[in-house]
GROMACS .gro file of C-alpha atoms in nm:
model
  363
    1UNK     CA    1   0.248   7.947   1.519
    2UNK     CA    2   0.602   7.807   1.653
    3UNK     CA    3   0.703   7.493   1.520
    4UNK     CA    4   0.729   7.400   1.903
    5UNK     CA    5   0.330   7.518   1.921
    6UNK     CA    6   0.282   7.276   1.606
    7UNK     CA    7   0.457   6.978   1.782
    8UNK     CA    8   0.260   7.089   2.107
    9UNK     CA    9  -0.029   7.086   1.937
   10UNK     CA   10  -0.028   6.765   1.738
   11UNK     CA   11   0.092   6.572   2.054
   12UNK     CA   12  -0.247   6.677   2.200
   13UNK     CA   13  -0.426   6.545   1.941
   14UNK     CA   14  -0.262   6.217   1.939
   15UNK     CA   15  -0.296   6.218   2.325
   16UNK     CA   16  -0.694   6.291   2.261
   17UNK     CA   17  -0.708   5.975   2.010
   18UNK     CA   18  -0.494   5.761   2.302
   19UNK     CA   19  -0.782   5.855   2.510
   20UNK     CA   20  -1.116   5.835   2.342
   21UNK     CA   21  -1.019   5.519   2.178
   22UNK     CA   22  -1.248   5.211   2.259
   23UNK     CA   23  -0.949   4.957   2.210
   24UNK     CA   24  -0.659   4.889   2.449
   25UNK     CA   25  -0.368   5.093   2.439
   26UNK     CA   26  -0.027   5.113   2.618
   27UNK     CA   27   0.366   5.244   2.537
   28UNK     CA   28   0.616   4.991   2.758
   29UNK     CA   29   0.939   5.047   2.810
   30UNK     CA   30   1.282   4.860   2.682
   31UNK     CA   31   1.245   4.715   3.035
   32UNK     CA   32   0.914   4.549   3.079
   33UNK     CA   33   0.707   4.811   3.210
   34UNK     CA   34   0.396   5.016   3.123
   35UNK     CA   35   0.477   5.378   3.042
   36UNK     CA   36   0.164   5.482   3.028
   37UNK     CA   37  -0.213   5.346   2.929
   38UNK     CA   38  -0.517   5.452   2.784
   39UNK     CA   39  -0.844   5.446   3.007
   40UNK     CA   40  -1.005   5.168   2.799
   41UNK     CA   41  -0.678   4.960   2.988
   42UNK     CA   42  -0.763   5.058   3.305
   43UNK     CA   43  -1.149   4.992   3.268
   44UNK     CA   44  -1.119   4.664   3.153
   45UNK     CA   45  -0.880   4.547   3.387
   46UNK     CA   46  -0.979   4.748   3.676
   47UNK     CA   47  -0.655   4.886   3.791
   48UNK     CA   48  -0.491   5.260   3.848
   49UNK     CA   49  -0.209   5.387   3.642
   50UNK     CA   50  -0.003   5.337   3.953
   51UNK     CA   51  -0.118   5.001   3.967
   52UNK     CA   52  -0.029   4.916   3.617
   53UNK     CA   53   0.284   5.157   3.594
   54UNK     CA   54   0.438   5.005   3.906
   55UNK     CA   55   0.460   4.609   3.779
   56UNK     CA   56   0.613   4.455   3.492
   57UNK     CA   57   0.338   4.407   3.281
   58UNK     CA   58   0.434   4.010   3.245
   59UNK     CA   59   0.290   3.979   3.595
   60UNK     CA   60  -0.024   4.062   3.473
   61UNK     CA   61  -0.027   3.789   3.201
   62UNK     CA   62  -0.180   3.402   3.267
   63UNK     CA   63   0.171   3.191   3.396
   64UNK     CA   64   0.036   2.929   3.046
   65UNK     CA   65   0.089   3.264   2.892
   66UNK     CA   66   0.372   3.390   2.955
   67UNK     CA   67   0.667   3.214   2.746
   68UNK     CA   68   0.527   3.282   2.437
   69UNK     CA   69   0.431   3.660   2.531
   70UNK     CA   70   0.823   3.660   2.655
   71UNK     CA   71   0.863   3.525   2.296
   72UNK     CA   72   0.741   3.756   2.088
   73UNK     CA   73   0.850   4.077   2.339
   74UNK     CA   74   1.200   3.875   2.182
   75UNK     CA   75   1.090   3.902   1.814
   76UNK     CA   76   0.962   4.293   1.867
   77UNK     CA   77   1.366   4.339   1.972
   78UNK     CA   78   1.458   4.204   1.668
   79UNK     CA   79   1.236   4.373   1.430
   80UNK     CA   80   0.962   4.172   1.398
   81UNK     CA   81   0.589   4.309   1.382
   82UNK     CA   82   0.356   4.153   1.643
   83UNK     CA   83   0.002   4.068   1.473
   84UNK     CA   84  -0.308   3.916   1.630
   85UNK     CA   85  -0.132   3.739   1.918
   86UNK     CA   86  -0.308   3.614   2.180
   87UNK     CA   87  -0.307   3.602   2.598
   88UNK     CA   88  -0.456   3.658   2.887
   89UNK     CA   89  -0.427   3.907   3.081
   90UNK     CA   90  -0.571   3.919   3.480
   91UNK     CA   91  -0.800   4.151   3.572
   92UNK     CA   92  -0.794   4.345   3.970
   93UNK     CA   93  -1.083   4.125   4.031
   94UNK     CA   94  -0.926   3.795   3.971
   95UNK     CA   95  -1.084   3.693   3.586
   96UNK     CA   96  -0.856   3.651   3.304
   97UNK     CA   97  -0.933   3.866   2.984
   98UNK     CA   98  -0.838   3.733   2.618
   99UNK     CA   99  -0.652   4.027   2.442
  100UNK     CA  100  -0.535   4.028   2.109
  101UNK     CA  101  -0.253   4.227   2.036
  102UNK     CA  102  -0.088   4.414   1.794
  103UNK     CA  103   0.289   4.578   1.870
  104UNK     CA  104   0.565   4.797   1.585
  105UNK     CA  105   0.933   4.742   1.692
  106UNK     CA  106   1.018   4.970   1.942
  107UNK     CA  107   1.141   5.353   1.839
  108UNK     CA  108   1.447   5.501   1.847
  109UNK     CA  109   1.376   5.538   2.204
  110UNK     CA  110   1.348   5.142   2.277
  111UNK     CA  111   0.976   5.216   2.356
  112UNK     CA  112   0.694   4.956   2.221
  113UNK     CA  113   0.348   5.071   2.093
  114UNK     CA  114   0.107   4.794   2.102
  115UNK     CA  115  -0.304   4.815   2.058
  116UNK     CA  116  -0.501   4.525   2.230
  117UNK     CA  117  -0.898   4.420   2.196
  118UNK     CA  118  -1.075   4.247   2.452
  119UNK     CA  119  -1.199   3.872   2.269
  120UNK     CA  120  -1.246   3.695   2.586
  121UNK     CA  121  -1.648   3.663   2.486
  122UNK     CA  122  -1.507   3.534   2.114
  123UNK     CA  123  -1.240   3.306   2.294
  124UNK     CA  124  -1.529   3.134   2.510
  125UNK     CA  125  -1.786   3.097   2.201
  126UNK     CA  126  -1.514   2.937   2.050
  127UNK     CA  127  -1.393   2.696   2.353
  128UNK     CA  128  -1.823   2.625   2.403
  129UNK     CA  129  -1.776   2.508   2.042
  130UNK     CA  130  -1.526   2.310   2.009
  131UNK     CA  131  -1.600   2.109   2.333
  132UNK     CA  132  -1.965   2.095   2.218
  133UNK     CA  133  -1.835   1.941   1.870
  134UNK     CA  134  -1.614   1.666   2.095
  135UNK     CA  135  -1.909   1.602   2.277
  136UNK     CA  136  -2.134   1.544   1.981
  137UNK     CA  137  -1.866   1.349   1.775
  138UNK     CA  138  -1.806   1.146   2.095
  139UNK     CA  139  -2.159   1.019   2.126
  140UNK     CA  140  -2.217   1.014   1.768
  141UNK     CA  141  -1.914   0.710   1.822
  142UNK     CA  142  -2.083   0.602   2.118
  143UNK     CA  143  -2.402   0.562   1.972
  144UNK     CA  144  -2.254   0.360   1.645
  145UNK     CA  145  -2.063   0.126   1.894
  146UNK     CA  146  -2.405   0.045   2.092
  147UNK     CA  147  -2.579   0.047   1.742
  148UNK     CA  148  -2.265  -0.232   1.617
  149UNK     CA  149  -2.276  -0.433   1.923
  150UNK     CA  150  -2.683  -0.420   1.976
  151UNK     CA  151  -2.702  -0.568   1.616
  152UNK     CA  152  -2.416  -0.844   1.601
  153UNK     CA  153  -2.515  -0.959   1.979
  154UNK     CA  154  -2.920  -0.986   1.873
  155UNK     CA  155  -2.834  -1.192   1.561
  156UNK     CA  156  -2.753  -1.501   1.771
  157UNK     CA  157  -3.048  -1.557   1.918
  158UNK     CA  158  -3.267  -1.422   1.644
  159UNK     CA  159  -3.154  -1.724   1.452
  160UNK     CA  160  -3.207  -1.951   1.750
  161UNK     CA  161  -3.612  -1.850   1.754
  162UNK     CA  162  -3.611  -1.850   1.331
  163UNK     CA  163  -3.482  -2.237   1.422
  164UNK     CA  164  -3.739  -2.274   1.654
  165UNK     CA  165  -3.998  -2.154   1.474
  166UNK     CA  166  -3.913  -2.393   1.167
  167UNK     CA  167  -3.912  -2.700   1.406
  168UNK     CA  168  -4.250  -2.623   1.564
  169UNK     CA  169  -4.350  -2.584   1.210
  170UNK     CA  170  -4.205  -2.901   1.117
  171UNK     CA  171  -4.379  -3.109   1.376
  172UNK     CA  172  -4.719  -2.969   1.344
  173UNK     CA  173  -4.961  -3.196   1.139
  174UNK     CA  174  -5.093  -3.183   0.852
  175UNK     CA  175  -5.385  -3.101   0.907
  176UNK     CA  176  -5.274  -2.792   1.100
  177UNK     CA  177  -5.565  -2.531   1.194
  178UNK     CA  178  -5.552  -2.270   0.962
  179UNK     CA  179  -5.512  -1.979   1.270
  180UNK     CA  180  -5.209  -2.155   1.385
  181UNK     CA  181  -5.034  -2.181   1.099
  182UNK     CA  182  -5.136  -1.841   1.008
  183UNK     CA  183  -4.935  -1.700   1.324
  184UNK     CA  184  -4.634  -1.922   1.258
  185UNK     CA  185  -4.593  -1.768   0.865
  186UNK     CA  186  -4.624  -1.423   1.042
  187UNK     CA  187  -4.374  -1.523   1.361
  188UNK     CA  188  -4.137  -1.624   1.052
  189UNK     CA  189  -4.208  -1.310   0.880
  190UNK     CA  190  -4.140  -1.088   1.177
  191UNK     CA  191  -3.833  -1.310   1.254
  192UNK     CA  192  -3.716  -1.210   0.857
  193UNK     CA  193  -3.810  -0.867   0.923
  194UNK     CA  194  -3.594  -0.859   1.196
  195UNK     CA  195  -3.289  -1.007   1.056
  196UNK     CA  196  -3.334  -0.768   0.816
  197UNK     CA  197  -3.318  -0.458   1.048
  198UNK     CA  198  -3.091  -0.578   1.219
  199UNK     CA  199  -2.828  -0.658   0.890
  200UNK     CA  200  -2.933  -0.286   0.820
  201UNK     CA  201  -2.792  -0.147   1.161
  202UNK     CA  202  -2.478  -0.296   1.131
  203UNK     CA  203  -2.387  -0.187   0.762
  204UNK     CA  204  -2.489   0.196   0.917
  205UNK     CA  205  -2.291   0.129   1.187
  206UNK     CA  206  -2.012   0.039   1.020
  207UNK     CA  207  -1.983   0.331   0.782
  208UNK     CA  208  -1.667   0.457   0.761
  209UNK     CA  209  -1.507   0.238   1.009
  210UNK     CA  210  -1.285   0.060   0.807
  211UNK     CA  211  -1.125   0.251   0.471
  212UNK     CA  212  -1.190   0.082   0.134
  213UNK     CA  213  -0.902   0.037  -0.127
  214UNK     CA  214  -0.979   0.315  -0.409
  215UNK     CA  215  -1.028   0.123  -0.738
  216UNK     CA  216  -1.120   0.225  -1.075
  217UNK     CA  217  -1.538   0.201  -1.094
  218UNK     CA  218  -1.665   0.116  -1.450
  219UNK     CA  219  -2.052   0.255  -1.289
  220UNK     CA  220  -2.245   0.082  -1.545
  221UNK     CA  221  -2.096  -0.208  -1.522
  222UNK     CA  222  -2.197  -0.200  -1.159
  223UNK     CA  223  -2.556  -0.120  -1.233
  224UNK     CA  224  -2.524  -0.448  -1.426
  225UNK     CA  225  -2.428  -0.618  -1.126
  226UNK     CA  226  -2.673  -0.447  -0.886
  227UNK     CA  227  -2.969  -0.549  -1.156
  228UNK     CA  228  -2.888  -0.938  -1.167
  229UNK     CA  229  -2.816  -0.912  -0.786
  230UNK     CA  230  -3.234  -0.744  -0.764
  231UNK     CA  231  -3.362  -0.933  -0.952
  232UNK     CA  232  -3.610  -0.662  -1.056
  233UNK     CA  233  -3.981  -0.824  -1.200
  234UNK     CA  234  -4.039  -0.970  -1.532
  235UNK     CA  235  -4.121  -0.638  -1.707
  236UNK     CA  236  -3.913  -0.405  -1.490
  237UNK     CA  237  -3.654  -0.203  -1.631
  238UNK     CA  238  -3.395  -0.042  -1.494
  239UNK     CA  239  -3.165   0.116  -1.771
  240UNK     CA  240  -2.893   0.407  -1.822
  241UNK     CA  241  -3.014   0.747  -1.940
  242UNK     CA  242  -2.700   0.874  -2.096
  243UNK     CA  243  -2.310   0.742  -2.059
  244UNK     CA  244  -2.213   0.666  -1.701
  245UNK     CA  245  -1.847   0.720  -1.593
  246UNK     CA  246  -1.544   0.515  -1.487
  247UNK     CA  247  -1.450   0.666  -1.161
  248UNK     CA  248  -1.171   0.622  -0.926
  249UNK     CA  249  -1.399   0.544  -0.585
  250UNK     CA  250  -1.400   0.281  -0.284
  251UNK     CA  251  -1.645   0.045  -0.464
  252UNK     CA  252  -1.884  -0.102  -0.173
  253UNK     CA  253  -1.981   0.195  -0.057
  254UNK     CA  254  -2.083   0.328  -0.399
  255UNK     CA  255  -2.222  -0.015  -0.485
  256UNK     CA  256  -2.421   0.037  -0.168
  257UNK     CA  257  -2.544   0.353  -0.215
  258UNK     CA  258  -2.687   0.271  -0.612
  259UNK     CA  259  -2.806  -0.063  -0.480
  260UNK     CA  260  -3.022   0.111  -0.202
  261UNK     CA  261  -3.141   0.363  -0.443
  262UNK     CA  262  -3.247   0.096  -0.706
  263UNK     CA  263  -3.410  -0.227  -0.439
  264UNK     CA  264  -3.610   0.140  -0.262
  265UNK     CA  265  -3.753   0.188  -0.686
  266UNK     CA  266  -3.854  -0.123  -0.703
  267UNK     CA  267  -4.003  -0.215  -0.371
  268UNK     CA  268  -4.205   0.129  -0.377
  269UNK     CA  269  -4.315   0.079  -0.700
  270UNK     CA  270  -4.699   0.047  -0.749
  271UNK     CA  271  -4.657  -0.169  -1.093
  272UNK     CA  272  -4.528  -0.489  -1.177
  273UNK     CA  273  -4.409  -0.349  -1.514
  274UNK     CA  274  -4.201  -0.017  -1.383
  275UNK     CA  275  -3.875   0.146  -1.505
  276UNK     CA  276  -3.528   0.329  -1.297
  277UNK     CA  277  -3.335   0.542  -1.535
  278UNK     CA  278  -2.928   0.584  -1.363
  279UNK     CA  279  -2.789   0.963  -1.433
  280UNK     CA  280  -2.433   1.085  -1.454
  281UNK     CA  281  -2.382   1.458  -1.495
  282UNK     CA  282  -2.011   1.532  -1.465
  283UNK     CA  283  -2.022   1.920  -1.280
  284UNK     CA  284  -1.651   1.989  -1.199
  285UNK     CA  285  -1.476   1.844  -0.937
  286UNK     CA  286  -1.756   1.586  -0.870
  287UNK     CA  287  -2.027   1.350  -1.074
  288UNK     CA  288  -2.384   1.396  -0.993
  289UNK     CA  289  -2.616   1.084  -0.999
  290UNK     CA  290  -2.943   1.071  -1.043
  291UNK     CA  291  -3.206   0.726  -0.992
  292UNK     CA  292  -3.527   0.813  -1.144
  293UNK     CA  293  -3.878   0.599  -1.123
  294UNK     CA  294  -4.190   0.614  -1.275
  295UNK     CA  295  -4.342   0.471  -0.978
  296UNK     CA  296  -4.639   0.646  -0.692
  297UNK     CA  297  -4.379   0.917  -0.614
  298UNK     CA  298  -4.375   1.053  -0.257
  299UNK     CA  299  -4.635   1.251  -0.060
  300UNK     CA  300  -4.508   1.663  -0.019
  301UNK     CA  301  -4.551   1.610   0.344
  302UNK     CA  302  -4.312   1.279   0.399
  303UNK     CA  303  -4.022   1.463   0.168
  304UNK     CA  304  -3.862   1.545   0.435
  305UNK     CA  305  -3.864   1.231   0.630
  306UNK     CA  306  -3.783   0.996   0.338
  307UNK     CA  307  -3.352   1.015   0.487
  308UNK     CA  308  -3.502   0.925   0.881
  309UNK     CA  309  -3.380   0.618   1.020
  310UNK     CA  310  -3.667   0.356   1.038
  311UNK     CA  311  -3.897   0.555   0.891
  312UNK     CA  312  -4.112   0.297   0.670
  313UNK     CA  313  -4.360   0.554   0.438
  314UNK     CA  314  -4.510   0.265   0.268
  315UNK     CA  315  -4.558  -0.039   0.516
  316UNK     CA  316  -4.657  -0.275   0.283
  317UNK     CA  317  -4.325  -0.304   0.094
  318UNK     CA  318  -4.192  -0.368   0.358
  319UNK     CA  319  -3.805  -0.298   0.456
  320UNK     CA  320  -3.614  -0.193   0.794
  321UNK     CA  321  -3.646   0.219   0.721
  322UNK     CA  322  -3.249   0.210   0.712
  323UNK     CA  323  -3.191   0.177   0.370
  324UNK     CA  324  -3.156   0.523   0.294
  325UNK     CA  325  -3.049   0.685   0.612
  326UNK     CA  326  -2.762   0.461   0.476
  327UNK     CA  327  -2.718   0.608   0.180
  328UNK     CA  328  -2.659   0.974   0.330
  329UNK     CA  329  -2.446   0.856   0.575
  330UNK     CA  330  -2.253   0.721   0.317
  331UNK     CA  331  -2.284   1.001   0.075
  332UNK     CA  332  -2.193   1.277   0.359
  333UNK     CA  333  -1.927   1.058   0.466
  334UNK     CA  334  -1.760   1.066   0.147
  335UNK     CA  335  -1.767   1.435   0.086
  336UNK     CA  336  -2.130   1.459  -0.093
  337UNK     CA  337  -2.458   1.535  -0.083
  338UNK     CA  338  -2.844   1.362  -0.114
  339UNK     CA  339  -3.151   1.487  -0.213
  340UNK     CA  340  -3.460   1.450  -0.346
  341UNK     CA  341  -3.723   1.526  -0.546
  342UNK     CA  342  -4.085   1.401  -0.643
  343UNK     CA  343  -4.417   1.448  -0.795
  344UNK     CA  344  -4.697   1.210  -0.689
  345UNK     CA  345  -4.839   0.986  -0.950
  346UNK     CA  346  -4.532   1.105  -1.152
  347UNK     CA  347  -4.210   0.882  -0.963
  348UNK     CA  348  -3.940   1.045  -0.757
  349UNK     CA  349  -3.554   1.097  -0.857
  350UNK     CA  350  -3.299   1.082  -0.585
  351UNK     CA  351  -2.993   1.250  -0.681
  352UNK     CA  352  -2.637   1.236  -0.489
  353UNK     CA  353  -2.299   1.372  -0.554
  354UNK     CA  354  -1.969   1.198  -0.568
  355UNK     CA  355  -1.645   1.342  -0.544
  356UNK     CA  356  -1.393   1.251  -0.796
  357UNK     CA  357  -1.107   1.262  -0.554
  358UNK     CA  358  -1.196   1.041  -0.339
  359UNK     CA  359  -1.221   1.122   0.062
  360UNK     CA  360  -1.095   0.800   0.301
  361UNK     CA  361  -1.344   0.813   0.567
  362UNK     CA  362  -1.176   0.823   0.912
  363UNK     CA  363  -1.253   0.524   1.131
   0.00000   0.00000   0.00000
């Protein structure tokens, strides 16, 4: 065989390959047009080679397209490889088509070799995703502004009826009928309840609203603190099983979280005489805590419930059911995570992570 038959014979093959291939591809020409195309162009698109040989092929490209196609067509000239760019092309019917593109530098000849694959389906998934995410973060924000304004606007004239309810008290005799005073200790303990919730909904609300200043946390100290502020019963201990750290951290919302965590012990607790062990394990680039109780524990089947807002799994301890909802907003707001674990008749251990570079929450 000829060396011409060779060359003959290998262009065919190449020209085989240009044809059976399931990707987009096309030579242009120094001056903007298509040389020729492979028949994956021309089924995607819908046109004829005459179609697509007679234009410049920037007609075919979206006008929001177009500058930065006309810049890199500029970078090719100069040398520069063209990898995973993206535009739209439009089709004979009138849709636009996502193609991502990769070109060489044009030959000797001035002619470009570029390879396209149709992402419009990828492109949408990805549009459907990100709006869906602004949708979702924009009525998780509407949602916390109702939740902020609900609360603060209700506490008004919740104290006006808590007022009301200590006058009528007040002027009652004393010789009151046990019934009636009976409903006005459980009007005031509804009223307290109340306030309560309501206090509740506008610390979750205001998660991450406002960055704290990131001060050095001596933990146990803070236990200290959250202990006296608890006032736990005569008997109850709550005590550090191993060294806890001295952490860089915005302190109220830690102090929140631990306090939760430690008032939830001790209100769940089925003992007067109980104990909370505090945990520090430092793994890496974060400190895992872990509150431990010797109290009831928690049912298998309400595990997964325990992190619901206003769910209340014991009612006679009372409590809003947003104490620690609270503390995994807070947690996941900071970069960590909460879980838990428990054993009935055995206690339960709640465990979070806390990163030691600390993340500013975004308002």
């Amino acid at each position: 065989m000829s060396e011409n038959d060779e060359d003959r014979a290998r262009a065919s093959r190449l020209s085989r390959m240009f044809e059976l291939s399931l990707d987009l591809l096309c030579i242009a020409t120094p001056d903007g047009y298509f040389e020729r195309v492979n028949p994956s162009f021309k089924r995607l698109l819908g046109y004829d080679d005459g179609e697509l040989i007679s234009r410049r092929f920037i007609e075919f490209v979206h006008p929001d397209d177009r500058r930065q196609t006309l810049d890199h067509l500029a970078g090719l000239a100069e040398g520069q490889a063209v990898i995973d760019f993206k535009n739209r092309y439009r089709a004979k019917d009138g849709s636009w088509h996502w193609l991502a593109w990769r070109s060489s530098p044009p030959d000797h000849e001035g002619l470009i070799y570029a390879a396209a694959r149709d992402i419009t389906e990828e492109m949408h998934s990805q549009q459907l995703i990100a709006r869906q995410a602004e949708d979702l973060a924009r009525s998780n924000a509407d949602l916390e502004e109702f939740a902020y304004a609900a609360s603060h606007d209700l506490q008004a004239p919740l104290r006006a009826i808590a007022h009301l309810a200590k006058w009528i008290s007040d002027d009652m005799p004393s010789d009151i009928e046990p019934g009636v005073q009976r409903h006005l200790d459980e009007l005031g303990s509804k009223v307290g309840r109340m306030q309560e919730l309501i206090e509740d909904l506008l610390a979750y609300s205001r998660v991450g609203r406002t960055p704290e200043d990131v001060t050095s946390v001596d933990v146990e100290a803070m236990i200290g603190e959250i202990t006296e502020l608890l006032t736990p019963p005569t008997g109850f201990v709550v005590a550090k099983a191993g060294p806890l750290p001295t952490l860089a951290a915005e302190a109220a919302p830690l102090h929140q979280v631990l306090r939760n965590l430690i008032a939830n012990a001790i209100a769940h607790h089925d003992r007067e005489a109980g104990r909370v062990d505090i945990k520090a394990v430092d793994r890496g680039d974060h400190w895992g805590f872990e509150v431990t109780d010797d109290g009831p524990g928690i049912p298998e089947h309400d595990i997964e419930r325990v992190f619901s807002r206003f769910v209340r799994l014991d009612a006679q301890s009372g409590g809003s059911g947003m104490g620690l909802p609270l503390v995994k907003k807070i947690v996941e707001r900071g970069g960590g995570k909460v879980g838990v674990s428990s054993e009935p008749g055995k206690g339960s251990t709640f465990s979070f992570t806390w990163p030691k570079s600390p993340r500013i929450a975004e308002s």
